[in-house]
Every structure is written in structure tokens, then in C-alpha cells.
Coordinates of C-alpha atoms in Angstrom, one line a residue:
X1 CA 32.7 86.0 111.4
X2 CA 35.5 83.4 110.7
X3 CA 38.7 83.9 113.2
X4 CA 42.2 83.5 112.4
X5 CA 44.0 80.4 113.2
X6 CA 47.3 79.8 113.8
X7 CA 49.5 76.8 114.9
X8 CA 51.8 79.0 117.4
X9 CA 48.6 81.0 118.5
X10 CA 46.9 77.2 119.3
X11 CA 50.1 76.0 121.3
X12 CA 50.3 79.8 123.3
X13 CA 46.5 79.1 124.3
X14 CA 47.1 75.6 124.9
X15 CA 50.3 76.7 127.0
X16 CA 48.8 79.7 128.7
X17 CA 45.5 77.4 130.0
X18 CA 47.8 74.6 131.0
X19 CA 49.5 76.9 133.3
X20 CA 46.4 78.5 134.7
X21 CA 45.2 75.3 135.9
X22 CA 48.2 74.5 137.5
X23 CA 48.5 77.5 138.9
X24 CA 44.6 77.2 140.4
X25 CA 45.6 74.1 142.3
X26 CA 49.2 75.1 143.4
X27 CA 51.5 72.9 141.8
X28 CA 54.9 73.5 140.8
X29 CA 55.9 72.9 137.4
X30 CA 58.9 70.4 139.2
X31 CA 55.7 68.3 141.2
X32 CA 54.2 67.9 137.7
X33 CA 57.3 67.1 136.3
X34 CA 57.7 64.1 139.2
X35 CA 54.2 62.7 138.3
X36 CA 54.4 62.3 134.8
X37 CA 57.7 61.9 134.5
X38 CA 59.6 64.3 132.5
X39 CA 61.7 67.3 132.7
X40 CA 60.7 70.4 134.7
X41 CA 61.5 72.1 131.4
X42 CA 59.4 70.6 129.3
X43 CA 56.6 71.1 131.2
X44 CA 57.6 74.8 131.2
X45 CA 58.5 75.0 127.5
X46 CA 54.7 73.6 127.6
X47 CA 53.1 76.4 129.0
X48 CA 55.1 78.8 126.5
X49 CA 53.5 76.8 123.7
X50 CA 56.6 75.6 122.3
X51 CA 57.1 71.7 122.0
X52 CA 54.4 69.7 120.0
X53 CA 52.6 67.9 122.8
X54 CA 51.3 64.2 122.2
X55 CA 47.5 62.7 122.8
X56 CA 48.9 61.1 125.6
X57 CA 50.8 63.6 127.4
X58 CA 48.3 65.7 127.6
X59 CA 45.9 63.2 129.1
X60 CA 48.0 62.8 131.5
X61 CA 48.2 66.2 132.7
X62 CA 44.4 66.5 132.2
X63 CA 43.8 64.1 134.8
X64 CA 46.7 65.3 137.2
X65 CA 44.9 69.0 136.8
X66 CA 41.5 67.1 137.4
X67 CA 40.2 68.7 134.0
X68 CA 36.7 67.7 132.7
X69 CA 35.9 66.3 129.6
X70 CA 34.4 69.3 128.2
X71 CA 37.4 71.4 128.6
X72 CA 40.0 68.8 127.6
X73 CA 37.9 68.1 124.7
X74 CA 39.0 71.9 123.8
X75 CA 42.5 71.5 124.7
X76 CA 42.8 68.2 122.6
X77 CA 41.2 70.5 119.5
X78 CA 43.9 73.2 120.1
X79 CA 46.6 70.2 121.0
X80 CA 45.6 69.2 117.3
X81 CA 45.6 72.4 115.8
X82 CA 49.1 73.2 117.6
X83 CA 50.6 70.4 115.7
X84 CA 49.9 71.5 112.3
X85 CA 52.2 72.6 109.5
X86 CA 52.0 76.1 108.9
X87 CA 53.6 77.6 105.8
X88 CA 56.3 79.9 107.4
X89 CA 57.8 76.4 108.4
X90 CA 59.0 75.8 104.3
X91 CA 61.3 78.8 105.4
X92 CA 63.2 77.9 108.4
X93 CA 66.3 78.0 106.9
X94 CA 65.9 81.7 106.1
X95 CA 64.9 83.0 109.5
X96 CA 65.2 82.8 112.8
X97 CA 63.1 80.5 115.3
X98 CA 61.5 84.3 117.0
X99 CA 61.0 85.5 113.8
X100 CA 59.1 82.5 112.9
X101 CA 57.2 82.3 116.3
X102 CA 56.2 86.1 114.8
X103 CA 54.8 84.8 111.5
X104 CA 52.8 82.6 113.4
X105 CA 51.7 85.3 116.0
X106 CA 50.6 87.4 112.9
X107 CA 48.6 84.9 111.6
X108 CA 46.5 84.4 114.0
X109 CA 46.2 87.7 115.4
X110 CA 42.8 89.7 114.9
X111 CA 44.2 93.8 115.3
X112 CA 48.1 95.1 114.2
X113 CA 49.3 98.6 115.2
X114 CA 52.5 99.1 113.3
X115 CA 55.1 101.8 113.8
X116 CA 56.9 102.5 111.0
X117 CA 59.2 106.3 110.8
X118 CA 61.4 105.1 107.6
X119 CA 60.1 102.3 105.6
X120 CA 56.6 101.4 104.6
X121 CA 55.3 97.8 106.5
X122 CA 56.1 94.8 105.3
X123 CA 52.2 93.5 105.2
X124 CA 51.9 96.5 102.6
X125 CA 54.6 95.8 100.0
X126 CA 54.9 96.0 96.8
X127 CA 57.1 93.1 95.4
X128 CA 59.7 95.7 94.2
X129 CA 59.3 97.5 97.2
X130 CA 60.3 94.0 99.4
X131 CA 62.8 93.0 96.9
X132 CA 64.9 96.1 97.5
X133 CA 64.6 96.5 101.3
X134 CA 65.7 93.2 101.1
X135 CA 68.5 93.0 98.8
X136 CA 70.2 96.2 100.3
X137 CA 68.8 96.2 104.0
X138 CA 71.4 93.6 105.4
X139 CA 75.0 92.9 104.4
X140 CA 74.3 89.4 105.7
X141 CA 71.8 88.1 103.3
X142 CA 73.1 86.3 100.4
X143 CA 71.7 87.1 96.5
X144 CA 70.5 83.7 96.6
X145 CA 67.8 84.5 99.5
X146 CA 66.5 86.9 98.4
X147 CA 63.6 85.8 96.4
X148 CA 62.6 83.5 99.0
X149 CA 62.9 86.2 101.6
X150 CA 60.4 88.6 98.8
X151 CA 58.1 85.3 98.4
X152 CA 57.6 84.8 102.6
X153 CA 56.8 88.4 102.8
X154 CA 54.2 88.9 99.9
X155 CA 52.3 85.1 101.7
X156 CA 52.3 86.8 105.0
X157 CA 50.0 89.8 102.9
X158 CA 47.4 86.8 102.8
X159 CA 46.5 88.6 105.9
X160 CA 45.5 91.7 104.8
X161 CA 43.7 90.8 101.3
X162 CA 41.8 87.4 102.0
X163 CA 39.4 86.7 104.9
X164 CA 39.2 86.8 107.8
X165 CA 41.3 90.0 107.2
X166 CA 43.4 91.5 109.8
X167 CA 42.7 95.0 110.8
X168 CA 46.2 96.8 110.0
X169 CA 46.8 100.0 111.8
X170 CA 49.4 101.7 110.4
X171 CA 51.4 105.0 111.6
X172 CA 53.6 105.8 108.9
X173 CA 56.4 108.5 109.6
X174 CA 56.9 111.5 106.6
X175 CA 60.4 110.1 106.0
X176 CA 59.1 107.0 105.0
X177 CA 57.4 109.0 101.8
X178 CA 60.8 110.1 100.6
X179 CA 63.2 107.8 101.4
X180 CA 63.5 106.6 98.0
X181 CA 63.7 103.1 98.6
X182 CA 64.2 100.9 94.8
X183 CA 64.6 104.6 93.2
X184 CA 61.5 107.0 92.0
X185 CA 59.5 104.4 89.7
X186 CA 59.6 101.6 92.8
X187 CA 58.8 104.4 95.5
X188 CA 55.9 105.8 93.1
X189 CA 54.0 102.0 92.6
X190 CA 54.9 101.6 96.8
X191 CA 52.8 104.6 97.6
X192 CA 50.1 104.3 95.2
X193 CA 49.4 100.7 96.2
X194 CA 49.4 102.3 100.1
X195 CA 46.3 104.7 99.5
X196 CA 44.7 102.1 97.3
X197 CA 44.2 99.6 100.1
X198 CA 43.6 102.5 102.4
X199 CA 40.8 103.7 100.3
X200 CA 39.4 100.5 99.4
X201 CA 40.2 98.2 102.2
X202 CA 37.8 98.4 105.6
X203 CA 40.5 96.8 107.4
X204 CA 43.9 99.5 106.4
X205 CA 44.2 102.4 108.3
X206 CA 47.3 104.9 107.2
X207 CA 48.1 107.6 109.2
X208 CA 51.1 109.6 108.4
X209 CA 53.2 111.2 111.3
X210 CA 54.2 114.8 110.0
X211 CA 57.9 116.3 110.5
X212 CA 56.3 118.9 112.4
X213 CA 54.9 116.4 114.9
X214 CA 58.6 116.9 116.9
X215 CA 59.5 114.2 119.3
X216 CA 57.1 111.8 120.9
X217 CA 57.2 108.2 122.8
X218 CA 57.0 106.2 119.5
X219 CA 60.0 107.5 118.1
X220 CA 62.9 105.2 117.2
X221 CA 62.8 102.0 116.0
X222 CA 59.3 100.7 114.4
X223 CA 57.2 98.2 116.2
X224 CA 54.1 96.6 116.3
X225 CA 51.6 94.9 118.5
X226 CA 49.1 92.5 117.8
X227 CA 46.1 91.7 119.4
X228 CA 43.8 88.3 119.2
X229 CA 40.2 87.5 119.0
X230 CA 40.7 85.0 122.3
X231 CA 39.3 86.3 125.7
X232 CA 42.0 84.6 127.1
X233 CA 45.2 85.9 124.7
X234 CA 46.9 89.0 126.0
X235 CA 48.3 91.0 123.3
X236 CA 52.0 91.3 121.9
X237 CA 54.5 93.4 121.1
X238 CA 57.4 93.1 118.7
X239 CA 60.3 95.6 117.8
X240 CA 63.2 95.5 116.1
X241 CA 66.5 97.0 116.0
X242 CA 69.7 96.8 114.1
X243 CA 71.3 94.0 115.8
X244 CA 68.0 92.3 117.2
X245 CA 64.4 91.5 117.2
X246 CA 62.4 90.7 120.1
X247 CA 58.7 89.4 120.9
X248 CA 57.3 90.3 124.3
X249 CA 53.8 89.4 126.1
X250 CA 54.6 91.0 129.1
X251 CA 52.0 93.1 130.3
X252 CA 53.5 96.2 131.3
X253 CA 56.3 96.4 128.2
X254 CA 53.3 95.9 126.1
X255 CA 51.1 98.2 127.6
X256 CA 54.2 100.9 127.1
X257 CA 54.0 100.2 123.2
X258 CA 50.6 100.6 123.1
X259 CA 50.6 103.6 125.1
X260 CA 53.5 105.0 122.5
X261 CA 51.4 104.0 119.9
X262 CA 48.2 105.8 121.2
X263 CA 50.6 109.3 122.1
X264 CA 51.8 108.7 118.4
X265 CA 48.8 108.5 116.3
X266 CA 47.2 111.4 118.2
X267 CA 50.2 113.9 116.0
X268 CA 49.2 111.9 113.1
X269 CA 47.0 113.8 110.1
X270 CA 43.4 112.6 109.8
X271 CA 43.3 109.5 107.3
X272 CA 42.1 111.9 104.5
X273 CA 44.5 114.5 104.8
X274 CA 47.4 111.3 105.2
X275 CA 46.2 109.8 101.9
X276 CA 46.1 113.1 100.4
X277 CA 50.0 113.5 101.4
X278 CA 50.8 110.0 100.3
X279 CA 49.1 110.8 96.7
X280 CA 51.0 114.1 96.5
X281 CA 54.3 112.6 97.2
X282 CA 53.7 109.8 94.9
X283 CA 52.7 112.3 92.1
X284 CA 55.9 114.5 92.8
X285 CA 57.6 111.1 92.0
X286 CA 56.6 110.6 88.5
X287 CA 57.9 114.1 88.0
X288 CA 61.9 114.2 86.7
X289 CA 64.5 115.8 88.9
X290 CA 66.3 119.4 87.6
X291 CA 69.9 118.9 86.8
X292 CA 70.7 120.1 90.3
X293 CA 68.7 117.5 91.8
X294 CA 65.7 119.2 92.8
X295 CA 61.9 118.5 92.2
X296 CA 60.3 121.2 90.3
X297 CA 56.7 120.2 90.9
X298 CA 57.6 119.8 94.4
X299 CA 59.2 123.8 94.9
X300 CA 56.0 125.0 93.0
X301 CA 53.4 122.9 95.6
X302 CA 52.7 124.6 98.6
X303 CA 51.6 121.4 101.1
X304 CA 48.3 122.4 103.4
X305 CA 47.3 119.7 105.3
X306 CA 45.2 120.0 108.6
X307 CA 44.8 118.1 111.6

């Protein structure tokens, strides 16, 4: 099976076995520093995978961490792959350099559990869908980004539909079925394209958390933490409020969103009885409201789902 690959997941590894080895003989990143020369922080921006390292600077700390040839033939390959371009990059003028870092984590990541209570995932879309969460999500983005901000979105899908496919994990909350984001005709193609993939795709799972499920860890803002093929790459976590977005590797915050996640899907309704709901809702959708506002085939449905 083919594995993802991914410039900032290539420079994490890179970073993250850079450190170890240091680490294994005792050094300080400030005594490294002295024998190379360079900055303290660059050798620490290193190890977080985030400056483009050169041929010769990593020899250099290859042979100050006594590495063999083996090895630092494989740290040479992800040095390489580290530097590439990656597509998200034609878009840094739209998004922030942690939002970015995220594309890239994405890419390269094998597993996603999303949390979602109001708005169905980004990686599951529909251009109309995007467009509209988009347009009307943020007072800050101009008219004239949004079609580039739809366009990154719908590449990042690549994902999902081509190989090697990430396996998508989705808890989506009720609300998220009838908040009518787009208006009726938008929210109807949105939730049939949802139990398409999850019907047809081996790698989309769609669980929806009922209103009756109460409260629980998960609630609040969504979030979402990936996981990656490598032995040696700990998962990550990234949520996102109003005001701010945030990625996190550390163990113990991670482990809390994964725990949430797990307390979460465990109110969910099986997958069939979730798809069921989801085609429901979309079908009460095509339907036209009364005068008053109501839904008429909605009032004359009485909803039965189990657990």
C-alpha cells in the first residue's frame, strides 16, 4: 500500500529524529549550535521541521551526532523530500503560516477524526457548500478570495477521493443537518453527497451525534486529529475557535482530544441509522416550506432511529 507524503510531514520526521539523536548523546541544542556554527535557534527551528535544511548542513550534523551512512542516507531522502513544493504553497497569501503547516499535516497523515456540531467538514464539501461557508463565515475575507479560498479547499479533497486515501472519521453533530447553510437546494446536494461517500467510500465513516445525546467532552468547538503511517510520528490535534486556530503534538492535549473524540462517538447512531438520518433530512429539504415556515413532510415523519 502506497503512503502519503508530505513536505511538512518529511521536515517533522527529519526534525523529530534530529532531536532524538541529540538527545541520545546529551548535547544541548546551544553545544551544537557552537560546532557548526549557527544560531541556537536554528538548530531548534530544525528539530520542529521548519527551515529548509541544506546537503551540507545536515552532513554536518550527521557527523557531529556520529550517524551512519545507512541512516543519514534516510535523512538525506526526507531532507529532499522536506524541500519540495507542495501545492498549498500557491496560496500563502490567503492563509496563515499554521494553517498552512495544517495542509501539509493533512496530507500526509494516514487516519482523521473530525468533530464537527454545526457545519459539515471541509474534506467533504460540496463546492456550493464551501463557497457559502466561505463567503459569509468571516467578515474579514474579501469577495475577491473567495474563489481561491473554494479552489484550496475542494484540492485538499484529493485526500479523500484519490489514493492512497485518507481514512476520514467523521462525528457530525444533528445541528449540522439543519443549519441551512447556502439555503435548502445547497444544504440538500451537501447531504446527499455526505451519504454517497459514506456508502460508497471504504475510507468515510459519518456518524451523526443526536440532540438527545446531552452534553459530553467533545462539545464546543470542532476539532480534529490526525494520525500518520510513521512508527516514529505521534499524532496531532487541531481546533479552532473564533478568534484562533491552533496545532498541537503534545502528548497529553492530544490524548484529551482523542479521548473526547472516543466519549463522543460512543452517543453517536450506528453508521446505518446516521445515513438514514442524513437521507431523511436531505429529503425533507427538497420539500417546500408552509407559509408559516414550517416543513410539512417533516411534522408528518415520525424519526425512529436506534442505537
Amino acid at each position: 500500500m502506497s503512503t502519503a507524503t508530505s513536505p511538512v510531514v518529511k521536515g517533522w520526521e527529519l526534525g523529530l529524529r534530529l532531536r532524538e539523536r541529540r538527545e541520545q548523546l546529551g548535547l544541548t541544542a546551544t553545544a551544537v549550535a557552537k560546532r557548526i556554527p549557527c544560531t541556537q535557534t536554528f538548530i531548534s527551528m530544525t528539530e520542529a521541521g521548519r527551515p529548509k535544511l541544506t546537503a551540507s548542513r545536515l552532513a554536518q550534523l550527521c557527523r557531529i551526532y556520529d550517524i551512519d551512512t545507512e541512516e543519514a542516507a534516510e535523512l538525506e531522502q526526507l531532507r529532499l523530500g522536506a524541500n519540495e513544493k507542495a501545492w498549498w504553497q500557491e496560496y500563502s497569501g490567503l492563509f496563515s503560516a499554521e494553517l498552512q503547516r495544517y495542509f501539509g499535516f493533512e496530507a500526509g497523515a494516514e487516519t482523521c477524526l473530525s468533530y464537527e456540531g454545526c457545519l459539515v467538514p471541509g474534506m467533504l464539501q460540496t463546492e456550493s457548500y464551501a463557497r457559502a461557508v466561505i463567503a459569509d463565515g468571516s467578515p474579514y475575507i474579501r469577495l475577491t478570495e473567495v474563489d481561491q479560498r473554494v479552489e484550496c479547499r475542494l484540492r485538499r479533497q484529493a485526500r479523500v477521493s484519490s489514493p492512497p486515501n485518507l481514512k476520514l472519521v467523521v462525528i457530525l453533530g444533528e445541528g449540522a443537518l439543519h443549519q441551512e447553510v447556502g439555503g435548502r437546494a445547497v444544504m440538500h446536494e451537501q447531504l446527499d453527497r455526505v451519504a454517497r461517500l459514506a456508502r460508497e467510500s471504504e475510507h468515510v465513516e459519518v456518524r451523526v451525534l443526536p440532540f438527545t445525546a446531552g452534553a459530553h467532552p467533545a462539545l464546543g468547538g470542532p476539532f480534529h486529529v490526525l494520525s500518520f503511517a510513521s512508527p516514529r510520528l505521534r499524532s496531532i490535534a487541531w481546533c479552532e475557535t473564533l478568534t484562533s486556530t491552533a496545532i498541537t503534538d503534545d502528548p497529553s492535549q492530544v490524548r484529551e482530544y482523542s479521548m473526547a473524540f472516543h466519549y463522543a462517538i460512543e452517543r453517536t447512531l450506528t453508521v446505518e441509522d446516521s445515513l438514514q438520518l442524513i437521507g431523511q433530512r436531505a429529503k425533507e429539504l427538497q420539500c417546500p416550506r408552509s407559509v408559516d415556515g414550517s416543513n410539512p413532510a417533516a411534522a408528518r415523519t415520525t424519526r425512529r432511529v436506534s442505537k
